[in-house]
Amino acid sequence: MQLQLPEPSADALSASRSLQALIADEIQRHSGWISFSRFMELALYAPGLGYYSGGAAKLGKDGDFTTAPEITPLFGQTLAQVVAAVLDQTDAQIIEFGAGTGKLAHDLLRELTTMGVHISAYGIVELSGELRERQQLTLIDFPQAVWLERMPEAFSGLIIGNEVLDAMPVHLVVKAQDGWKERGVGYENGKFVYQDRPCESWMVKQIPHPDILPPGYLTEVHPVATGFMKSVADALCAGYKHSGNGGALMMIDYGFPAHEYYLPQRNQGTLMCHYRHHAHPDPFYFPGLQDITAHVDFTAMARAGLETGLDLLAYMNQAAFLLSAGLGDVLLRTSPVESLHYLPQANAVQKLTSPAEMGELFKVLVMGKNIGLPDSIIRSDRSGRL
């Protein structure tokens, strides 16, 4: 299929070709084959050349995609109502992974300050130099904001990740006539190509009822994301042991529980690429210039947290979470009579909560140690669906 997408600039094209050469060399050094996870890791995070580690704009009208905090400050203001209740049970600090332009951090800090909630530190772990610079400008008025190279070994507070898990490298597996194979990447005649090899048994273990899936079924498995969840859970458990105060993890992303993720009809997986606000399925298109994502298996994420010692506090779609957190009340801070200001915000609420937009596909997973959530959130919990 020939993609009809905007042409990159000469500098961008040069950077992409450098990354292609780096990946091709990696393939050659590994006997002509690397896992798709390794390809995705290099395409997104290769130092200086990967999509997130290079210098191109990622978010907003000049980037490739838009996130909820970019749509409206109502998103962060509403999250702050739950964040405040959580922080009261911790060491009153936040760490955000992959903070984008810093818009969510800005809106949270501003709202929490208005509420009189003290935050000792707002740490940001960011791999993109371009985004870090934008974050530092966005948060210039908030001295609590600090940038971290990695997650601390022990932490009591709230950890937030908005659209973070979907950008973690995935392995591809495909069911052949003679069993499951791992779909990796080779390099032939100057192009990246898919190549299948025998599959390690652990890759299929998180797929419910793999035997009933038809030949040709292609999907993703998520060891990097589950490893991340376990590392964060370790830090929260260590923080509780060290300080006696609780800690929580809030992950917001698009995805499904396992029994919906691995449906027979979802037979080509969920892998998707984003380039200049165009979505398409080809990860080999100009590596380094486009985002590559996969939907999140929230059952696997919850299981990883539980196995490491966290409690499953809540799971629901984004619409239910925001409405339970008071999105309607936050919207009504602007009078409907002031239509010039109210209508754009009402339209943003529609985008955040409509099942046809972000309301159903996006989910919120909250896990923690020695933490209680507001009753309004507990009443909307659907963790039984995991």
mmCIF file of C-alpha atoms in Angstrom:
data_model
loop_
_atom_site.group_PDB
_atom_site.id
_atom_site.type_symbol
_atom_site.label_atom_id
_atom_site.label_comp_id
_atom_site.label_asym_id
_atom_site.label_seq_id
_atom_site.Cartn_x
_atom_site.Cartn_y
_atom_site.Cartn_z
ATOM 1 C CA MET A 1 0.000 0.000 0.000
ATOM 2 C CA GLN A 2 1.375 3.400 -1.010
ATOM 3 C CA LEU A 3 0.911 5.922 1.791
ATOM 4 C CA GLN A 4 -0.152 9.437 0.808
ATOM 5 C CA LEU A 5 1.379 11.423 3.692
ATOM 6 C CA PRO A 6 3.096 14.836 3.954
ATOM 7 C CA GLU A 7 6.696 14.868 2.774
ATOM 8 C CA PRO A 8 9.329 15.414 5.477
ATOM 9 C CA SER A 9 11.829 18.247 5.260
ATOM 10 C CA ALA A 10 15.334 17.588 3.930
ATOM 11 C CA ASP A 11 16.796 17.690 7.477
ATOM 12 C CA ALA A 12 14.142 15.319 8.805
ATOM 13 C CA LEU A 13 14.675 12.943 5.896
ATOM 14 C CA SER A 14 18.421 12.963 6.515
ATOM 15 C CA ALA A 15 17.904 12.124 10.194
ATOM 16 C CA SER A 16 15.545 9.295 9.274
ATOM 17 C CA ARG A 17 18.058 7.845 6.840
ATOM 18 C CA SER A 18 20.730 7.921 9.548
ATOM 19 C CA LEU A 19 18.420 6.011 11.855
ATOM 20 C CA GLN A 20 17.569 3.520 9.112
ATOM 21 C CA ALA A 21 21.277 2.876 8.633
ATOM 22 C CA LEU A 22 21.737 2.368 12.373
ATOM 23 C CA ILE A 23 18.856 -0.136 12.523
ATOM 24 C CA ALA A 24 20.056 -1.930 9.382
ATOM 25 C CA ASP A 25 23.492 -2.309 10.968
ATOM 26 C CA GLU A 26 21.871 -3.697 14.125
ATOM 27 C CA ILE A 27 20.020 -6.276 12.015
ATOM 28 C CA GLN A 28 23.202 -7.265 10.186
ATOM 29 C CA ARG A 29 25.088 -7.685 13.481
ATOM 30 C CA HIS A 30 22.326 -10.008 14.736
ATOM 31 C CA SER A 31 22.410 -12.474 11.828
ATOM 32 C CA GLY A 32 19.819 -10.647 9.744
ATOM 33 C CA TRP A 33 16.965 -10.496 12.261
ATOM 34 C CA ILE A 34 15.885 -8.473 15.305
ATOM 35 C CA SER A 35 12.671 -8.598 17.294
ATOM 36 C CA PHE A 36 10.027 -6.025 16.470
ATOM 37 C CA SER A 37 10.399 -4.809 20.054
ATOM 38 C CA ARG A 38 14.041 -3.936 19.367
ATOM 39 C CA PHE A 39 13.104 -2.220 16.084
ATOM 40 C CA MET A 40 10.452 -0.174 17.892
ATOM 41 C CA GLU A 41 12.878 0.679 20.686
ATOM 42 C CA LEU A 42 15.435 2.044 18.221
ATOM 43 C CA ALA A 43 12.811 3.840 16.104
ATOM 44 C CA LEU A 44 11.492 5.662 19.164
ATOM 45 C CA TYR A 45 14.463 5.978 21.508
ATOM 46 C CA ALA A 46 17.810 5.623 19.674
ATOM 47 C CA PRO A 47 19.978 8.448 21.123
ATOM 48 C CA GLY A 48 19.648 11.626 19.064
ATOM 49 C CA LEU A 49 17.750 9.943 16.235
ATOM 50 C CA GLY A 50 14.699 8.150 17.653
ATOM 51 C CA TYR A 51 11.267 9.725 17.581
ATOM 52 C CA TYR A 52 11.287 10.627 21.269
ATOM 53 C CA SER A 53 15.014 11.212 21.647
ATOM 54 C CA GLY A 54 15.384 13.387 18.536
ATOM 55 C CA GLY A 55 14.468 17.045 18.154
ATOM 56 C CA ALA A 56 11.219 17.094 16.155
ATOM 57 C CA ALA A 57 8.000 18.517 17.613
ATOM 58 C CA LYS A 58 5.736 15.706 18.804
ATOM 59 C CA LEU A 59 2.556 17.305 20.146
ATOM 60 C CA GLY A 60 0.052 19.942 19.090
ATOM 61 C CA LYS A 61 -0.831 21.339 15.702
ATOM 62 C CA ASP A 62 2.809 21.203 14.521
ATOM 63 C CA GLY A 63 3.336 17.672 15.823
ATOM 64 C CA ASP A 64 1.867 14.272 15.129
ATOM 65 C CA PHE A 65 -0.888 13.778 17.703
ATOM 66 C CA THR A 66 -2.807 15.529 20.478
ATOM 67 C CA THR A 67 -3.395 14.299 24.035
ATOM 68 C CA ALA A 68 -6.210 15.078 26.473
ATOM 69 C CA PRO A 69 -4.283 17.778 28.419
ATOM 70 C CA GLU A 70 -3.637 19.565 25.120
ATOM 71 C CA ILE A 71 -7.359 19.626 24.350
ATOM 72 C CA THR A 72 -8.471 21.421 27.531
ATOM 73 C CA PRO A 73 -7.278 22.402 31.029
ATOM 74 C CA LEU A 74 -10.480 20.796 32.328
ATOM 75 C CA PHE A 75 -8.703 17.434 32.107
ATOM 76 C CA GLY A 76 -5.962 18.345 34.583
ATOM 77 C CA GLN A 77 -8.306 20.373 36.774
ATOM 78 C CA THR A 78 -10.608 17.371 37.126
ATOM 79 C CA LEU A 79 -7.765 14.926 37.800
ATOM 80 C CA ALA A 80 -6.616 17.272 40.556
ATOM 81 C CA GLN A 81 -9.767 16.526 42.567
ATOM 82 C CA VAL A 82 -8.692 12.868 42.903
ATOM 83 C CA VAL A 83 -4.992 13.685 43.107
ATOM 84 C CA ALA A 84 -5.603 15.903 46.147
ATOM 85 C CA ALA A 85 -7.328 13.045 48.003
ATOM 86 C CA VAL A 86 -4.457 10.661 47.190
ATOM 87 C CA LEU A 87 -1.659 13.071 48.114
ATOM 88 C CA ASP A 88 -3.179 13.557 51.551
ATOM 89 C CA GLN A 89 -2.216 9.922 52.292
ATOM 90 C CA THR A 90 1.371 10.148 50.982
ATOM 91 C CA ASP A 91 4.555 12.236 51.226
ATOM 92 C CA ALA A 92 2.764 14.810 49.027
ATOM 93 C CA GLN A 93 4.857 14.429 45.909
ATOM 94 C CA ILE A 94 4.167 13.487 42.298
ATOM 95 C CA ILE A 95 6.205 11.868 39.545
ATOM 96 C CA GLU A 96 4.935 12.043 35.975
ATOM 97 C CA PHE A 97 6.374 9.849 33.240
ATOM 98 C CA GLY A 98 6.383 11.251 29.706
ATOM 99 C CA ALA A 99 4.883 14.640 30.565
ATOM 100 C CA GLY A 100 4.421 15.814 26.960
ATOM 101 C CA THR A 101 4.550 19.598 26.748
ATOM 102 C CA GLY A 102 4.099 19.883 30.531
ATOM 103 C CA LYS A 103 0.461 20.897 30.107
ATOM 104 C CA LEU A 104 -0.933 18.266 32.492
ATOM 105 C CA ALA A 105 1.674 19.138 35.122
ATOM 106 C CA HIS A 106 0.870 22.833 34.725
ATOM 107 C CA ASP A 107 -2.885 22.338 35.068
ATOM 108 C CA LEU A 108 -2.507 19.980 38.038
ATOM 109 C CA LEU A 109 -0.109 22.257 39.889
ATOM 110 C CA ARG A 110 -2.222 25.319 39.244
ATOM 111 C CA GLU A 111 -5.433 23.636 40.415
ATOM 112 C CA LEU A 112 -3.818 22.039 43.466
ATOM 113 C CA THR A 113 -2.337 25.402 44.447
ATOM 114 C CA THR A 114 -5.799 26.969 44.169
ATOM 115 C CA MET A 115 -7.155 24.182 46.374
ATOM 116 C CA GLY A 116 -4.471 24.870 48.977
ATOM 117 C CA VAL A 117 -2.825 21.464 48.489
ATOM 118 C CA HIS A 118 0.904 21.496 49.231
ATOM 119 C CA ILE A 119 3.207 19.547 46.906
ATOM 120 C CA SER A 120 6.814 19.096 47.983
ATOM 121 C CA ALA A 121 8.023 18.072 44.507
ATOM 122 C CA TYR A 122 6.667 17.352 41.031
ATOM 123 C CA GLY A 123 9.226 15.134 39.350
ATOM 124 C CA ILE A 124 9.196 14.503 35.607
ATOM 125 C CA VAL A 125 10.933 11.608 33.865
ATOM 126 C CA GLU A 126 11.229 12.588 30.197
ATOM 127 C CA LEU A 127 13.309 10.914 27.476
ATOM 128 C CA SER A 128 12.698 13.565 24.800
ATOM 129 C CA GLY A 129 15.056 16.547 24.923
ATOM 130 C CA GLU A 130 12.659 18.603 22.787
ATOM 131 C CA LEU A 131 9.745 17.915 25.122
ATOM 132 C CA ARG A 132 11.854 18.543 28.220
ATOM 133 C CA GLU A 133 12.684 22.035 26.931
ATOM 134 C CA ARG A 134 8.988 22.727 26.325
ATOM 135 C CA GLN A 135 8.122 21.427 29.793
ATOM 136 C CA GLN A 136 10.677 23.712 31.418
ATOM 137 C CA LEU A 137 9.127 26.733 29.696
ATOM 138 C CA THR A 138 5.578 25.648 30.543
ATOM 139 C CA LEU A 139 6.446 25.099 34.227
ATOM 140 C CA ILE A 140 8.738 28.083 34.744
ATOM 141 C CA ASP A 141 6.432 29.479 37.459
ATOM 142 C CA PHE A 142 6.389 26.246 39.467
ATOM 143 C CA PRO A 143 9.593 25.685 41.477
ATOM 144 C CA GLN A 144 8.245 22.280 42.598
ATOM 145 C CA ALA A 145 8.921 20.942 39.097
ATOM 146 C CA VAL A 146 12.157 18.956 38.860
ATOM 147 C CA TRP A 147 13.460 16.657 36.140
ATOM 148 C CA LEU A 148 14.651 13.170 36.989
ATOM 149 C CA GLU A 149 16.788 10.746 35.033
ATOM 150 C CA ARG A 150 15.032 7.714 36.495
ATOM 151 C CA MET A 151 12.475 6.502 38.995
ATOM 152 C CA PRO A 152 13.761 6.576 42.608
ATOM 153 C CA GLU A 153 14.118 3.192 44.293
ATOM 154 C CA ALA A 154 11.628 4.170 47.022
ATOM 155 C CA PHE A 155 8.764 6.622 46.582
ATOM 156 C CA SER A 156 5.717 7.688 48.572
ATOM 157 C CA GLY A 157 3.404 9.830 46.473
ATOM 158 C CA LEU A 158 1.479 9.631 43.202
ATOM 159 C CA ILE A 159 2.939 8.371 39.931
ATOM 160 C CA ILE A 160 1.106 9.475 36.783
ATOM 161 C CA GLY A 161 1.446 8.243 33.214
ATOM 162 C CA ASN A 162 -0.820 9.687 30.525
ATOM 163 C CA GLU A 163 -0.317 7.907 27.200
ATOM 164 C CA VAL A 164 2.970 6.358 28.318
ATOM 165 C CA LEU A 165 2.378 2.600 28.222
ATOM 166 C CA ASP A 166 1.219 2.692 24.583
ATOM 167 C CA ALA A 167 4.645 3.944 23.451
ATOM 168 C CA MET A 168 6.591 1.123 25.104
ATOM 169 C CA PRO A 169 8.069 -1.434 22.675
ATOM 170 C CA VAL A 170 6.000 -4.564 22.003
ATOM 171 C CA HIS A 171 6.773 -7.977 20.588
ATOM 172 C CA LEU A 172 4.681 -9.207 17.663
ATOM 173 C CA VAL A 173 3.443 -12.801 17.568
ATOM 174 C CA VAL A 174 1.541 -14.532 14.783
ATOM 175 C CA LYS A 175 -0.206 -17.896 14.723
ATOM 176 C CA ALA A 176 1.055 -20.050 11.862
ATOM 177 C CA GLN A 177 -0.292 -23.437 10.749
ATOM 178 C CA ASP A 178 2.384 -25.148 12.867
ATOM 179 C CA GLY A 179 2.066 -22.940 15.970
ATOM 180 C CA TRP A 180 2.949 -19.466 17.200
ATOM 181 C CA LYS A 181 5.844 -17.497 15.682
ATOM 182 C CA GLU A 182 7.529 -14.262 16.648
ATOM 183 C CA ARG A 183 7.359 -11.659 13.892
ATOM 184 C CA GLY A 184 10.611 -9.733 13.757
ATOM 185 C CA VAL A 185 12.382 -7.437 11.306
ATOM 186 C CA GLY A 186 14.915 -8.151 8.594
ATOM 187 C CA TYR A 187 16.537 -5.924 5.965
ATOM 188 C CA GLU A 188 16.370 -6.879 2.287
ATOM 189 C CA ASN A 189 17.154 -4.855 -0.835
ATOM 190 C CA GLY A 190 17.402 -1.623 1.145
ATOM 191 C CA LYS A 191 14.065 -2.092 2.925
ATOM 192 C CA PHE A 192 12.862 -3.336 6.293
ATOM 193 C CA VAL A 193 10.723 -6.468 6.021
ATOM 194 C CA TYR A 194 8.859 -8.697 8.442
ATOM 195 C CA GLN A 195 10.327 -12.140 9.080
ATOM 196 C CA ASP A 196 8.882 -14.844 11.340
ATOM 197 C CA ARG A 197 10.876 -17.115 13.628
ATOM 198 C CA PRO A 198 9.957 -19.684 16.292
ATOM 199 C CA CYS A 199 8.229 -18.114 19.268
ATOM 200 C CA GLU A 200 9.362 -18.419 22.891
ATOM 201 C CA SER A 201 6.628 -19.951 25.030
ATOM 202 C CA TRP A 202 6.344 -17.011 27.470
ATOM 203 C CA MET A 203 5.145 -14.735 24.683
ATOM 204 C CA VAL A 204 1.846 -16.574 24.345
ATOM 205 C CA LYS A 205 1.094 -17.022 28.063
ATOM 206 C CA GLN A 206 -0.730 -13.684 28.480
ATOM 207 C CA ILE A 207 -3.074 -14.425 25.549
ATOM 208 C CA PRO A 208 -6.349 -15.937 26.837
ATOM 209 C CA HIS A 209 -7.300 -19.148 24.996
ATOM 210 C CA PRO A 210 -4.604 -18.935 22.277
ATOM 211 C CA ASP A 211 -5.627 -22.351 20.914
ATOM 212 C CA ILE A 212 -8.984 -21.046 19.628
ATOM 213 C CA LEU A 213 -7.451 -18.211 17.627
ATOM 214 C CA PRO A 214 -7.283 -18.793 13.854
ATOM 215 C CA PRO A 215 -4.109 -19.212 11.761
ATOM 216 C CA GLY A 216 -2.810 -15.841 10.588
ATOM 217 C CA TYR A 217 -3.833 -14.152 13.849
ATOM 218 C CA LEU A 218 -1.342 -11.335 14.602
ATOM 219 C CA THR A 219 -1.116 -9.494 17.894
ATOM 220 C CA GLU A 220 1.215 -7.847 20.418
ATOM 221 C CA VAL A 221 2.592 -8.846 23.809
ATOM 222 C CA HIS A 222 3.911 -6.301 26.293
ATOM 223 C CA PRO A 223 6.905 -7.404 28.415
ATOM 224 C CA VAL A 224 8.464 -3.922 28.483
ATOM 225 C CA ALA A 225 5.294 -2.304 29.825
ATOM 226 C CA THR A 226 4.743 -5.055 32.394
ATOM 227 C CA GLY A 227 8.364 -4.694 33.470
ATOM 228 C CA PHE A 228 7.797 -0.962 33.897
ATOM 229 C CA MET A 229 4.721 -1.630 36.034
ATOM 230 C CA LYS A 230 6.711 -3.966 38.255
ATOM 231 C CA SER A 231 9.517 -1.420 38.680
ATOM 232 C CA VAL A 232 7.072 1.307 39.665
ATOM 233 C CA ALA A 233 5.276 -1.077 42.023
ATOM 234 C CA ASP A 234 8.619 -1.962 43.644
ATOM 235 C CA ALA A 235 9.307 1.746 44.240
ATOM 236 C CA LEU A 236 5.879 2.337 45.817
ATOM 237 C CA CYS A 237 6.174 -0.738 48.055
ATOM 238 C CA ALA A 238 9.677 0.337 49.126
ATOM 239 C CA GLY A 239 8.398 3.863 49.802
ATOM 240 C CA TYR A 240 5.666 2.512 52.066
ATOM 241 C CA LYS A 241 8.136 0.292 53.912
ATOM 242 C CA HIS A 242 10.542 3.213 54.373
ATOM 243 C CA SER A 243 8.120 5.985 55.392
ATOM 244 C CA GLY A 244 4.930 4.229 56.420
ATOM 245 C CA ASN A 245 3.026 6.492 54.017
ATOM 246 C CA GLY A 246 1.116 5.204 51.037
ATOM 247 C CA GLY A 247 1.673 5.585 47.337
ATOM 248 C CA ALA A 248 -0.388 5.248 44.176
ATOM 249 C CA LEU A 249 -0.049 4.793 40.440
ATOM 250 C CA MET A 250 -2.489 6.274 37.905
ATOM 251 C CA MET A 251 -2.107 5.161 34.293
ATOM 252 C CA ILE A 252 -4.334 6.669 31.586
ATOM 253 C CA ASP A 253 -4.150 5.185 28.111
ATOM 254 C CA TYR A 254 -6.078 3.565 25.309
ATOM 255 C CA GLY A 255 -6.533 -0.178 25.488
ATOM 256 C CA PHE A 256 -8.614 -3.110 26.652
ATOM 257 C CA PRO A 257 -8.739 -5.884 29.229
ATOM 258 C CA ALA A 258 -7.161 -9.091 27.896
ATOM 259 C CA HIS A 259 -10.458 -10.789 27.006
ATOM 260 C CA GLU A 260 -11.254 -7.856 24.682
ATOM 261 C CA TYR A 261 -7.681 -7.253 23.487
ATOM 262 C CA TYR A 262 -7.264 -10.766 22.105
ATOM 263 C CA LEU A 263 -10.647 -11.151 20.437
ATOM 264 C CA PRO A 264 -10.625 -13.466 17.383
ATOM 265 C CA GLN A 265 -11.896 -10.611 15.195
ATOM 266 C CA ARG A 266 -9.002 -8.339 16.260
ATOM 267 C CA ASN A 267 -6.823 -10.487 14.040
ATOM 268 C CA GLN A 268 -4.237 -7.910 12.942
ATOM 269 C CA GLY A 269 -3.435 -6.496 16.360
ATOM 270 C CA THR A 270 -3.516 -2.850 17.388
ATOM 271 C CA LEU A 271 -0.188 -1.479 16.147
ATOM 272 C CA MET A 272 -0.601 2.070 14.831
ATOM 273 C CA CYS A 273 1.674 4.906 13.688
ATOM 274 C CA HIS A 274 1.080 8.660 13.913
ATOM 275 C CA TYR A 275 2.654 11.147 11.525
ATOM 276 C CA ARG A 276 1.503 14.771 11.136
ATOM 277 C CA HIS A 277 -1.952 13.912 12.548
ATOM 278 C CA HIS A 278 -2.323 11.006 10.108
ATOM 279 C CA ALA A 279 -2.779 7.495 11.535
ATOM 280 C CA HIS A 280 -1.515 4.540 9.484
ATOM 281 C CA PRO A 281 -0.246 0.968 10.084
ATOM 282 C CA ASP A 282 3.278 1.027 8.560
ATOM 283 C CA PRO A 283 6.062 1.180 11.221
ATOM 284 C CA PHE A 284 8.743 1.182 8.519
ATOM 285 C CA TYR A 285 7.640 4.561 7.124
ATOM 286 C CA PHE A 286 10.428 7.114 7.828
ATOM 287 C CA PRO A 287 11.688 5.650 11.138
ATOM 288 C CA GLY A 288 12.345 8.348 13.707
ATOM 289 C CA LEU A 289 9.814 10.767 12.226
ATOM 290 C CA GLN A 290 6.638 9.051 13.426
ATOM 291 C CA ASP A 291 5.221 7.689 16.648
ATOM 292 C CA ILE A 292 4.646 3.925 16.871
ATOM 293 C CA THR A 293 2.101 2.709 19.417
ATOM 294 C CA ALA A 294 0.078 -0.305 20.480
ATOM 295 C CA HIS A 295 -3.018 -0.446 22.646
ATOM 296 C CA VAL A 296 -2.491 -1.425 26.277
ATOM 297 C CA ASP A 297 -3.435 -4.825 27.721
ATOM 298 C CA PHE A 298 -4.738 -3.532 31.052
ATOM 299 C CA THR A 299 -5.156 -7.035 32.469
ATOM 300 C CA ALA A 300 -1.425 -7.623 32.054
ATOM 301 C CA MET A 301 -0.650 -4.238 33.616
ATOM 302 C CA ALA A 302 -2.890 -4.870 36.633
ATOM 303 C CA ARG A 303 -1.475 -8.375 37.096
ATOM 304 C CA ALA A 304 2.083 -7.018 37.094
ATOM 305 C CA GLY A 305 1.209 -4.526 39.829
ATOM 306 C CA LEU A 306 -0.616 -7.119 41.924
ATOM 307 C CA GLU A 307 2.231 -9.624 41.646
ATOM 308 C CA THR A 308 4.646 -6.968 42.918
ATOM 309 C CA GLY A 309 2.582 -6.058 45.970
ATOM 310 C CA LEU A 310 0.193 -3.271 44.964
ATOM 311 C CA ASP A 311 -3.563 -3.248 45.464
ATOM 312 C CA LEU A 312 -5.917 -2.785 42.513
ATOM 313 C CA LEU A 313 -7.873 0.319 43.507
ATOM 314 C CA ALA A 314 -9.900 1.174 40.411
ATOM 315 C CA TYR A 315 -10.271 0.535 36.684
ATOM 316 C CA MET A 316 -12.810 2.202 34.396
ATOM 317 C CA ASN A 317 -13.139 4.071 31.141
ATOM 318 C CA GLN A 318 -12.021 7.696 30.963
ATOM 319 C CA ALA A 319 -15.565 9.056 30.774
ATOM 320 C CA ALA A 320 -16.623 7.332 33.998
ATOM 321 C CA PHE A 321 -13.466 8.444 35.790
ATOM 322 C CA LEU A 322 -13.708 12.098 34.788
ATOM 323 C CA LEU A 323 -17.419 12.371 35.488
ATOM 324 C CA SER A 324 -16.980 10.654 38.878
ATOM 325 C CA ALA A 325 -14.107 13.016 39.651
ATOM 326 C CA GLY A 326 -16.334 16.065 39.088
ATOM 327 C CA LEU A 327 -15.776 17.068 35.462
ATOM 328 C CA GLY A 328 -19.317 18.476 35.270
ATOM 329 C CA ASP A 329 -18.742 20.744 38.263
ATOM 330 C CA VAL A 330 -15.428 21.960 36.851
ATOM 331 C CA LEU A 331 -17.102 22.755 33.524
ATOM 332 C CA LEU A 332 -19.818 24.763 35.280
ATOM 333 C CA ARG A 333 -17.258 27.139 36.725
ATOM 334 C CA THR A 334 -17.912 28.822 33.393
ATOM 335 C CA SER A 335 -21.537 29.871 33.091
ATOM 336 C CA PRO A 336 -23.408 28.449 30.079
ATOM 337 C CA VAL A 337 -24.689 32.001 29.561
ATOM 338 C CA GLU A 338 -21.136 32.986 28.590
ATOM 339 C CA SER A 339 -21.436 31.012 25.364
ATOM 340 C CA LEU A 340 -18.211 32.349 23.847
ATOM 341 C CA HIS A 341 -16.221 30.690 26.656
ATOM 342 C CA TYR A 342 -18.571 27.890 27.631
ATOM 343 C CA LEU A 343 -19.197 26.244 24.246
ATOM 344 C CA PRO A 344 -15.519 25.449 23.442
ATOM 345 C CA GLN A 345 -15.159 23.883 26.893
ATOM 346 C CA ALA A 346 -18.385 21.905 26.467
ATOM 347 C CA ASN A 347 -17.079 20.645 23.120
ATOM 348 C CA ALA A 348 -13.840 19.581 24.815
ATOM 349 C CA VAL A 349 -15.820 17.693 27.471
ATOM 350 C CA GLN A 350 -17.667 15.925 24.661
ATOM 351 C CA LYS A 351 -14.354 14.823 23.132
ATOM 352 C CA LEU A 352 -13.037 13.571 26.491
ATOM 353 C CA THR A 353 -16.166 11.609 27.409
ATOM 354 C CA SER A 354 -18.007 10.572 24.243
ATOM 355 C CA PRO A 355 -17.828 6.829 23.453
ATOM 356 C CA ALA A 356 -17.160 7.837 19.850
ATOM 357 C CA GLU A 357 -14.153 9.949 20.893
ATOM 358 C CA MET A 358 -11.906 9.277 23.930
ATOM 359 C CA GLY A 359 -14.489 8.340 26.548
ATOM 360 C CA GLU A 360 -14.636 4.567 26.056
ATOM 361 C CA LEU A 361 -11.344 3.618 24.364
ATOM 362 C CA PHE A 362 -9.250 5.387 27.002
ATOM 363 C CA LYS A 363 -9.078 3.674 30.388
ATOM 364 C CA VAL A 364 -7.839 4.694 33.825
ATOM 365 C CA LEU A 365 -6.030 2.153 36.017
ATOM 366 C CA VAL A 366 -5.275 3.112 39.625
ATOM 367 C CA MET A 367 -3.150 0.894 41.861
ATOM 368 C CA GLY A 368 -1.607 1.659 45.218
ATOM 369 C CA LYS A 369 -0.195 0.750 48.593
ATOM 370 C CA ASN A 370 -2.079 1.819 51.736
ATOM 371 C CA ILE A 371 -4.264 4.222 49.721
ATOM 372 C CA GLY A 372 -7.994 4.848 49.666
ATOM 373 C CA LEU A 373 -9.853 6.561 46.818
ATOM 374 C CA PRO A 374 -12.858 8.910 47.023
ATOM 375 C CA ASP A 375 -16.220 7.137 47.257
ATOM 376 C CA SER A 376 -17.332 8.607 43.919
ATOM 377 C CA ILE A 377 -14.447 6.797 42.180
ATOM 378 C CA ILE A 378 -15.020 3.542 44.062
ATOM 379 C CA ARG A 379 -18.678 3.514 42.993
ATOM 380 C CA SER A 380 -17.627 3.680 39.336
ATOM 381 C CA ASP A 381 -14.990 0.957 39.611
ATOM 382 C CA ARG A 382 -15.164 -1.737 36.920
ATOM 383 C CA SER A 383 -12.033 -3.700 37.851
ATOM 384 C CA GLY A 384 -14.108 -6.899 37.695
ATOM 385 C CA ARG A 385 -13.881 -6.546 33.907
ATOM 386 C CA LEU A 386 -10.135 -7.125 34.003
#
